[in-house]
Tab-separated table of C-alpha atoms and ligand atoms in Angstrom:
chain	number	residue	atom	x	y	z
A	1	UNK	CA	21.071	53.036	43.489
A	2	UNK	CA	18.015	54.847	42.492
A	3	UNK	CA	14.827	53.064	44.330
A	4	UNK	CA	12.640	51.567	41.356
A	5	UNK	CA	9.621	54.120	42.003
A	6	UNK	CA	7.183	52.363	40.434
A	7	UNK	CA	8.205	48.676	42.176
A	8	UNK	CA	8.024	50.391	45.977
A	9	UNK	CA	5.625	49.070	49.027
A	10	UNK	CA	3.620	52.007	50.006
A	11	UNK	CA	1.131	51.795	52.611
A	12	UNK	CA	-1.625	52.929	50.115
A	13	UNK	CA	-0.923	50.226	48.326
A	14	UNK	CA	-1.354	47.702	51.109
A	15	UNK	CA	-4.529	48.580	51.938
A	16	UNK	CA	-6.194	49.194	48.651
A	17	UNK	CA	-7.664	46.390	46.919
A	18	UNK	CA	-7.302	47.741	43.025
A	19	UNK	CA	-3.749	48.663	43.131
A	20	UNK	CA	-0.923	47.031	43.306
A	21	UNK	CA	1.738	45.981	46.814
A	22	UNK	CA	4.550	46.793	43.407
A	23	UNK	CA	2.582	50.788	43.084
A	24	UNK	CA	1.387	48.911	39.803
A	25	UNK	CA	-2.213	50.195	40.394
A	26	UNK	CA	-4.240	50.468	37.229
A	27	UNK	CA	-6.891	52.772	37.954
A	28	UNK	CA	-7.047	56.323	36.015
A	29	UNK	CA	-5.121	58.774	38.459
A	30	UNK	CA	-2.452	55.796	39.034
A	31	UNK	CA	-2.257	56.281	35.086
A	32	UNK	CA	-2.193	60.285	35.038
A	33	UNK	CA	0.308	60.495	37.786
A	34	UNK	CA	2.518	57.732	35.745
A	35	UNK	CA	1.912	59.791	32.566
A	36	UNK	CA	2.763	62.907	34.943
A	37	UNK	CA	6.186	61.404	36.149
A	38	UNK	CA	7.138	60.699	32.911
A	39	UNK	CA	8.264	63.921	31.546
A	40	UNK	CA	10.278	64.620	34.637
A	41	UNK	CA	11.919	61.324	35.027
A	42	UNK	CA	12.113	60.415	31.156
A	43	UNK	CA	15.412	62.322	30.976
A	44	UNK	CA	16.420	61.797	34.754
A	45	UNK	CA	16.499	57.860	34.772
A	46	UNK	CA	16.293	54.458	32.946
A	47	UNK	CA	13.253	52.729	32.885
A	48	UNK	CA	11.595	49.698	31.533
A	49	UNK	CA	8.391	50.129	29.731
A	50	UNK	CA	6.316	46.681	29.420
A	51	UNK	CA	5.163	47.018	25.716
A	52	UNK	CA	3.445	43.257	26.479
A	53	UNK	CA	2.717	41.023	29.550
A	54	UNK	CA	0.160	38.668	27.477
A	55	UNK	CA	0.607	34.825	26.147
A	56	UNK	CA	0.908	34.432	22.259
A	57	UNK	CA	-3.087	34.832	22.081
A	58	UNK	CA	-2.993	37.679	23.536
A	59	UNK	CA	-5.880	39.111	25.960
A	60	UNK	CA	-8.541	39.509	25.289
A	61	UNK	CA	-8.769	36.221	23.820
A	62	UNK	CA	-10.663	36.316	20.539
A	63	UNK	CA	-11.897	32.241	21.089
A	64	UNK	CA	-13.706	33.334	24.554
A	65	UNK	CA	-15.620	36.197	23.049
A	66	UNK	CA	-16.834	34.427	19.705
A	67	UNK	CA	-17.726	31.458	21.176
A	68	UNK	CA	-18.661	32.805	24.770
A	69	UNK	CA	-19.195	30.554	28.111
A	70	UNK	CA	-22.093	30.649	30.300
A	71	UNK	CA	-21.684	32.923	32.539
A	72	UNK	CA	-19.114	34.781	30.244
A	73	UNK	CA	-15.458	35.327	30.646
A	74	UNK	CA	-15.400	38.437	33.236
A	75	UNK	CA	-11.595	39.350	31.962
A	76	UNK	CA	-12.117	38.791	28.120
A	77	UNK	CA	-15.134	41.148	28.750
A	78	UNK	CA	-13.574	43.722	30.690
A	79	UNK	CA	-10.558	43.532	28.803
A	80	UNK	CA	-12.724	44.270	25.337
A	81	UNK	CA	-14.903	47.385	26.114
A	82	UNK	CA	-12.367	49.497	28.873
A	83	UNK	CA	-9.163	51.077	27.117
A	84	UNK	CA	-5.907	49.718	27.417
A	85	UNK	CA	-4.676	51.896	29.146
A	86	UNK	CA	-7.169	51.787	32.137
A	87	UNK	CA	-7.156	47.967	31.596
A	88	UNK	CA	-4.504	45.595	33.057
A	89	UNK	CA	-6.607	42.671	31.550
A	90	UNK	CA	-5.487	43.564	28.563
A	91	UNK	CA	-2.588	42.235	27.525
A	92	UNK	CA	0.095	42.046	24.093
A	93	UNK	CA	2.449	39.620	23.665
A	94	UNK	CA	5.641	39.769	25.735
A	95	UNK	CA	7.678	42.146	24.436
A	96	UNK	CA	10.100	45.005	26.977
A	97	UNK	CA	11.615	48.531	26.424
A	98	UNK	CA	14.600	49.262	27.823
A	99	UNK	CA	14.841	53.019	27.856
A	100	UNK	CA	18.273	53.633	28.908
A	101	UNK	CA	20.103	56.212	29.967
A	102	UNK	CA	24.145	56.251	29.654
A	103	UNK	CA	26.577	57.837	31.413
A	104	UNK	CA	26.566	60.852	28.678
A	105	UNK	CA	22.760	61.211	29.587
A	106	UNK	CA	21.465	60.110	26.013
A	107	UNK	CA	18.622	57.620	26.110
A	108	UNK	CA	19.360	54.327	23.889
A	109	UNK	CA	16.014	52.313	23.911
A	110	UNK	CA	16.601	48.934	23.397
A	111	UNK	CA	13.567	46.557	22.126
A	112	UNK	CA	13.180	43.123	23.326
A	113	UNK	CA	11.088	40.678	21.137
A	114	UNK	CA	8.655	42.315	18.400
A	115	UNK	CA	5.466	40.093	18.186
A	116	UNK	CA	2.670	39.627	16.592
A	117	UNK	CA	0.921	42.885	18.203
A	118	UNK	CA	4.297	45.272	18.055
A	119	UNK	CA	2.619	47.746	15.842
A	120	UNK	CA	-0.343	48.051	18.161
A	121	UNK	CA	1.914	48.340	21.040
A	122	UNK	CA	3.852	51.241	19.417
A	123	UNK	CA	0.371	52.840	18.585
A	124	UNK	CA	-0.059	52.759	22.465
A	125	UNK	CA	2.795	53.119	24.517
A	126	UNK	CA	5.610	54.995	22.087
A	127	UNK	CA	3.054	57.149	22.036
A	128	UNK	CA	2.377	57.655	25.617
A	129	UNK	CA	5.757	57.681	26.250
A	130	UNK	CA	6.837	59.626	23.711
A	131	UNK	CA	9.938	57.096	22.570
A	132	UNK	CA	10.558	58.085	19.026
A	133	UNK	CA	12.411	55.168	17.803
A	134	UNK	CA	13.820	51.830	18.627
A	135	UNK	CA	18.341	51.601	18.417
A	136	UNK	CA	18.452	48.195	18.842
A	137	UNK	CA	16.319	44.964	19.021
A	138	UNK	CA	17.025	41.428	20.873
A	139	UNK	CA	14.949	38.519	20.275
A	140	UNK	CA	14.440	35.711	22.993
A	141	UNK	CA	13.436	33.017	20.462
A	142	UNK	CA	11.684	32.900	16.761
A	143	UNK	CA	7.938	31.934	17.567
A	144	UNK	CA	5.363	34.337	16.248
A	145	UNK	CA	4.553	35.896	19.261
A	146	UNK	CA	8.223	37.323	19.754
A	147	UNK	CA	9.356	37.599	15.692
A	148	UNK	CA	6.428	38.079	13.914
A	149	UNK	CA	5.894	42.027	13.912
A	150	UNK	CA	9.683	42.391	12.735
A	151	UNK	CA	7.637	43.745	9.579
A	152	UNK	CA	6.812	46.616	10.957
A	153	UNK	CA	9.832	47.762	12.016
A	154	UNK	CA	9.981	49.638	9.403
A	155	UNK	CA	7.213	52.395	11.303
A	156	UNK	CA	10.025	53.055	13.739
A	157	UNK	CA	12.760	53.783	11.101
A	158	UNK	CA	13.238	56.892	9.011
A	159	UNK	CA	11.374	56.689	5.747
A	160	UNK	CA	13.078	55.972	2.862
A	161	UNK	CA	11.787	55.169	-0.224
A	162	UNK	CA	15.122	53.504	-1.836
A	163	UNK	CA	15.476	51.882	1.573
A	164	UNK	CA	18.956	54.089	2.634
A	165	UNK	CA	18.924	54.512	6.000
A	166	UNK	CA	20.910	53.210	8.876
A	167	UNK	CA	19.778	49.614	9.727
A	168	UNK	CA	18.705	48.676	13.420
A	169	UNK	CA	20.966	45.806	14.729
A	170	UNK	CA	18.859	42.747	16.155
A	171	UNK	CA	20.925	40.362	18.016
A	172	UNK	CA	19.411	37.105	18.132
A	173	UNK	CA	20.602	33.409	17.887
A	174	UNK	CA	21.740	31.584	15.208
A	175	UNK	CA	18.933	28.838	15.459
A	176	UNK	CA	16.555	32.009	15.682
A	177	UNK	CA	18.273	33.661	12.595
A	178	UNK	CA	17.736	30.229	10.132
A	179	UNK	CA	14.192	30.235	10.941
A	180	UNK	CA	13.584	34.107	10.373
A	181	UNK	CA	15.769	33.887	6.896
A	182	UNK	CA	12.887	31.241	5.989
A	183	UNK	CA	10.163	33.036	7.483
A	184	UNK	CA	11.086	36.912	6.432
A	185	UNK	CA	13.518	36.199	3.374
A	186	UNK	CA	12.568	39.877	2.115
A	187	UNK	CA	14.186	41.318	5.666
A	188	UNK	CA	17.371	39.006	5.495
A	189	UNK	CA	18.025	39.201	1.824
A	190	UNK	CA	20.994	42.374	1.611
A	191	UNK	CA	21.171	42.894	-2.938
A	192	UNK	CA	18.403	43.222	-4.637
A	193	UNK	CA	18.233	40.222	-7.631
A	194	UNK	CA	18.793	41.348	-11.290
A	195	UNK	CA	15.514	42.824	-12.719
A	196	UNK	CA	14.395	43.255	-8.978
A	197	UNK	CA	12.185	46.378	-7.949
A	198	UNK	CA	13.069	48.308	-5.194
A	199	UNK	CA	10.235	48.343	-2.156
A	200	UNK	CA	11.059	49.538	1.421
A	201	UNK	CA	11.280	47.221	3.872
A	202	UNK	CA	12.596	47.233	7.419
A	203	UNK	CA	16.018	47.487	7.572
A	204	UNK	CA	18.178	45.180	9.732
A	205	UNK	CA	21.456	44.240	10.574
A	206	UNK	CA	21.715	40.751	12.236
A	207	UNK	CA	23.878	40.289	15.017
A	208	UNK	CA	24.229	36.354	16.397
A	209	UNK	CA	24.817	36.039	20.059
A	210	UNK	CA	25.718	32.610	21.294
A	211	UNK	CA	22.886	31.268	24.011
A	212	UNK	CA	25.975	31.248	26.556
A	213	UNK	CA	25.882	33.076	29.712
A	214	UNK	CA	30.004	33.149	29.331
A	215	UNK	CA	29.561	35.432	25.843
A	216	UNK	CA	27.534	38.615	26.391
A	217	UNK	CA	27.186	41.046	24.404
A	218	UNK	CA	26.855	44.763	24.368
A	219	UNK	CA	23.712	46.674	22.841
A	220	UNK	CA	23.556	50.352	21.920
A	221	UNK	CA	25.815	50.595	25.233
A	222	UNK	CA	24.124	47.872	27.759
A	223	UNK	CA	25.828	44.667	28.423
A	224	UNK	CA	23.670	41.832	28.279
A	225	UNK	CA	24.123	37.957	29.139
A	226	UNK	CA	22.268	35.357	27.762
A	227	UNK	CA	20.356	33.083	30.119
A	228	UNK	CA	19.675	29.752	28.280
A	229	UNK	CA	16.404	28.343	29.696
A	230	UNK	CA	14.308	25.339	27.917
A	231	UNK	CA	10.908	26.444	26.657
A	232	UNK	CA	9.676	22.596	26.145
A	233	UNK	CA	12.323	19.945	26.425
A	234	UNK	CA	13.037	20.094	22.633
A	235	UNK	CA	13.619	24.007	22.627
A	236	UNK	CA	16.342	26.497	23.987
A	237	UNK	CA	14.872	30.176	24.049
A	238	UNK	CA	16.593	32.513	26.013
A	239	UNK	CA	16.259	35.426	29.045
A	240	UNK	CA	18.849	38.300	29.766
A	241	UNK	CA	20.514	39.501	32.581
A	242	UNK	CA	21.224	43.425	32.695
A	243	UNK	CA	22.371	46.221	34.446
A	244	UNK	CA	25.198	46.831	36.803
A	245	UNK	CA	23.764	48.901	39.472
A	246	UNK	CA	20.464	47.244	39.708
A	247	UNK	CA	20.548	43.401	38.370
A	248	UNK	CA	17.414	42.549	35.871
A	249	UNK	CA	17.064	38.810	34.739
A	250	UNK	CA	13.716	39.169	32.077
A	251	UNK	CA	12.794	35.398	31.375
A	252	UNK	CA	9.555	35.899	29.366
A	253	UNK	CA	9.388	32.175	28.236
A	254	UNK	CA	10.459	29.050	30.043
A	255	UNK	CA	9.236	25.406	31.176
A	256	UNK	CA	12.949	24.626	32.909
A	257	UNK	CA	16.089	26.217	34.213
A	258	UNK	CA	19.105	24.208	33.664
A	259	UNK	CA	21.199	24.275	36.529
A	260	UNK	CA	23.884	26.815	34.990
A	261	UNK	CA	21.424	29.343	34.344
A	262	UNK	CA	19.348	28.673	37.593
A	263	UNK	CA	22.904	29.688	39.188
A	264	UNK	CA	23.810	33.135	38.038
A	265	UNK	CA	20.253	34.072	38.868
A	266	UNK	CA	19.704	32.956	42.714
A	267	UNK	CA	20.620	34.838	45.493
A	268	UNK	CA	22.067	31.422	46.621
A	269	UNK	CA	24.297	31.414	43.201
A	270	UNK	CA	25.994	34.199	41.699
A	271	UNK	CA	23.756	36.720	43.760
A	272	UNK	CA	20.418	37.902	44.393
A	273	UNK	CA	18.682	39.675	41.300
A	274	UNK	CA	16.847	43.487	42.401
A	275	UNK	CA	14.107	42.004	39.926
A	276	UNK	CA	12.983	38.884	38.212
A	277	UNK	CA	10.231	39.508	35.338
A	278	UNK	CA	9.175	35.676	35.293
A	279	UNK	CA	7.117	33.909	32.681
A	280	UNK	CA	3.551	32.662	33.652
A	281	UNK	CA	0.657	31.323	31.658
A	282	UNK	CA	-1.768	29.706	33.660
A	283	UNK	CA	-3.099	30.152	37.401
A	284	UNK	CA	-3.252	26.706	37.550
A	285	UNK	CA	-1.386	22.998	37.128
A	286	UNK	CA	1.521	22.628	34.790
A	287	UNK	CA	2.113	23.075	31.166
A	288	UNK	CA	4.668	21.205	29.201
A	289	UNK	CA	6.440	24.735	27.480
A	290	UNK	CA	5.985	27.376	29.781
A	291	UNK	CA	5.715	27.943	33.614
A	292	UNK	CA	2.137	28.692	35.446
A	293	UNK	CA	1.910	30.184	38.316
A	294	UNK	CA	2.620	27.119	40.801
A	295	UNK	CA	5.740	26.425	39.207
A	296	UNK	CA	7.025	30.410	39.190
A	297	UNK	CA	6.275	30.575	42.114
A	298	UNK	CA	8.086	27.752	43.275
A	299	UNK	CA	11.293	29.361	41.152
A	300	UNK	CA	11.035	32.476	43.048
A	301	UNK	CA	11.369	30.603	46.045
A	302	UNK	CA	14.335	29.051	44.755
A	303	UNK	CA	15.731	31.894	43.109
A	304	UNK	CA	15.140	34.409	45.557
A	305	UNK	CA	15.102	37.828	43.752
A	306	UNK	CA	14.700	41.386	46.011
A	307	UNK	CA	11.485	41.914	43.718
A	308	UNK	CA	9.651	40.141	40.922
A	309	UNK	CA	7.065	40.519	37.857
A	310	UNK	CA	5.036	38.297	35.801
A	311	UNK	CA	4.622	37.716	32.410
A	312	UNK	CA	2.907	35.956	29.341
A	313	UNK	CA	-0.684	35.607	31.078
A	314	UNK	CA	-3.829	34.103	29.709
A	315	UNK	CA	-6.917	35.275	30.428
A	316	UNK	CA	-7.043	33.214	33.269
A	317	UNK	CA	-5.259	35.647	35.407
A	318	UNK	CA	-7.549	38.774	36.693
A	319	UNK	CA	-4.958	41.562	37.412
A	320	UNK	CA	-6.766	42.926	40.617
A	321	UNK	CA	-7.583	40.178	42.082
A	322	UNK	CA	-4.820	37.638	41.645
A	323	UNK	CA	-2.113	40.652	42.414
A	324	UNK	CA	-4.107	40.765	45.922
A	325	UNK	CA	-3.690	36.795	46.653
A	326	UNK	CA	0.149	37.839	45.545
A	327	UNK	CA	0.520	40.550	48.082
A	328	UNK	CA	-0.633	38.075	50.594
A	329	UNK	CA	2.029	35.453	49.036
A	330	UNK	CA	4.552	38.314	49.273
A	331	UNK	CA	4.112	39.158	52.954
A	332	UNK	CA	4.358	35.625	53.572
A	333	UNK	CA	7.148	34.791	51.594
A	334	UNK	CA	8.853	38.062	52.092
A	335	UNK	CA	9.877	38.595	48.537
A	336	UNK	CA	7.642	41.107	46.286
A	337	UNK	CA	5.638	39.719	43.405
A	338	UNK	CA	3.298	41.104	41.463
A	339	UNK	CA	1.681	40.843	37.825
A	340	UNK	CA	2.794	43.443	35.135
A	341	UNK	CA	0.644	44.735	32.933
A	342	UNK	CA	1.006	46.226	29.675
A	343	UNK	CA	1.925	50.050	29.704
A	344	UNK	CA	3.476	49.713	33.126
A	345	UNK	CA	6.701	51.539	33.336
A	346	UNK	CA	9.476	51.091	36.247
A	347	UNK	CA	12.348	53.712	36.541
A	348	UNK	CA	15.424	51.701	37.264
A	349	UNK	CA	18.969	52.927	37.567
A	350	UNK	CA	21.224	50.872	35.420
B	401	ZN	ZN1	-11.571	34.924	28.394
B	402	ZN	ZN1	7.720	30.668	22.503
């Protein structure tokens, strides 16, 4: 198994306060020797590229900087006027790219969730990365902040004025497919209506995938299995376990794990995951559709993976500073946490 580079303890890291115990440091030369790996290692390895690590609002958050606090909001501040990529306070909806690379060495990168700020995220990081173009999408659940850039798929396709091109395959639920046929009919509809004009819109081909960890399914080569989780008591969104050499569970939206899926996650289950990339929205207390940081990290206790990442932050959460109170959880608890943050890339070995 290939050591995640990017997710390693280096002594450099321990004893610097701006980067990361993970080697998720934000500052510019972290950046330029990420952007320098990349070349060499985009055709040596998989990776995951975190296109989003932000909640639905997304940081910053437009409320704190139109109708400012006394003092104002340090991360909503920070996160306005330094670049993205020099920022880790700033922060798109949840959304991961799986760049992976099969056993014939050709890279398949595989989308998950396509929110409300996909096209800015492409603008950024496709870019950076150089990915030039998406061969399959899988959707967690149908809120906005996971469904509603599936417009703009359309900038990662080949352009085709009559609309003939080869459609990317989304794989997504069936609950999650009625409420995108209501909310994109123009992207589910197949034959145009008598009299209808021709305009080009993404093209898709919808898969369903049953939220059953017993029925995975295989996209553009990768196996996945769903991991049913309840995102409010009244809602079933779902996470994904990958890879075979190095086991992924990415849970990007979750107030409860039933029992089953709890299982096939925890080291005490089915087996230990190499890396849990865990949904958290607020520092503090509870919230009744998602987990904040007391109750994630009471799941990674539980749970028990080699390494973990979180997700779906408010502005709450200062990168540098709450990843050092981590590193100080992590030493204690002995199992690596830290937050992502958008543009971070891990190589991982699939
Ligand atoms: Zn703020
Ligand atoms: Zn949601």
């Amino acid at each position: 198994m290939q050591e995640p580079k990017a997710v390693g303890l280096s002594e450099n890291d321990k004893n610097s306060s701006s980067s990361s115990s993970l080697g998720l440091g934000y500052e510019k030369n972290d950046m330029e020797a990420t952007n320098g790996t990349t070349a060499a290692q985009a055709d040596a390895s998989s990776a995951l590229v975190f296109l989003g690590t932000g909640c639905s609002s997304a940081v910053p958050n437009a409320t704190c900087l139109i109708k400012p606090s006394d003092p104002p909001c340090h991360v909503c501040t920070q996160s306005l006027h330094i670049p993205p990529d020099r920022n880790p306070n700033y922060r798109s909806n949840t959304s991961l790219l799986i760049d992976y690379r099969n056993t014939e060495g050709e890279h398949k990168y595989i989308l998950i969730d396509v929110g409300k700020t996909f096209r800015e995220q492409v603008l950024r990081w496709f870019t950076l990365y150089k990915i030039p173009h998406v061969d399959s999408i899988i959707l967690t659940h149908e809120h906005a902040d996971a469904v509603l850039g599936l417009d703009d798929v359309r900038v990662i396709q080949p352009f085709s004025p009559t609309n003939d091109i080869d459609p990317t395959t989304v794989f997504l639920s069936q609950h999650s497919m009625d409420s995108l046929a209501e909310k994109f009919p123009y992207l589910v509809q197949t034959k145009l209506k008598e009299g209808q004009e021709v305009r080009r819109v993404a093209q898709l081909d919808w898969q369903i995938i049953e939220r059953d960890y017993e029925k995975p399914f295989v996209a553009s080569g990768l196996k996945f299995y769903p991991l049913p989780v309840m995102h409010g008591e009244d809602y079933i969104s779902l996470g994904f376990l990958f890879g075979e050499k190095y086991r992924i569970a990415y849970i990007s939206d979750v107030s409860r794990f039933p029992e089953s899926t709890e299982h096939v996650i925890s080291k005490d289950g089915a087996g230990q995951l190499d890396l849990l990339i865990l949904d958290t929205l607020y520092k503090k207390g509870s919230h009744n559709v998602h987990f904040c940081l007391p109750q994630s990290l009471e799941a990674l206790k539980r749970i028990r993976p080699k390494k973990a990442l979180f997700i779906g932050m408010t502005h709450e959460f200062d990168h540098d500073k709450d990843n050092k109170f981590l590193r100080e959880w992590s030493e204690r608890e002995g199992i690596e946490v830290q937050l992502a943050r958008d543009g971070l890339r891990v190589p991982v070995d699939l």
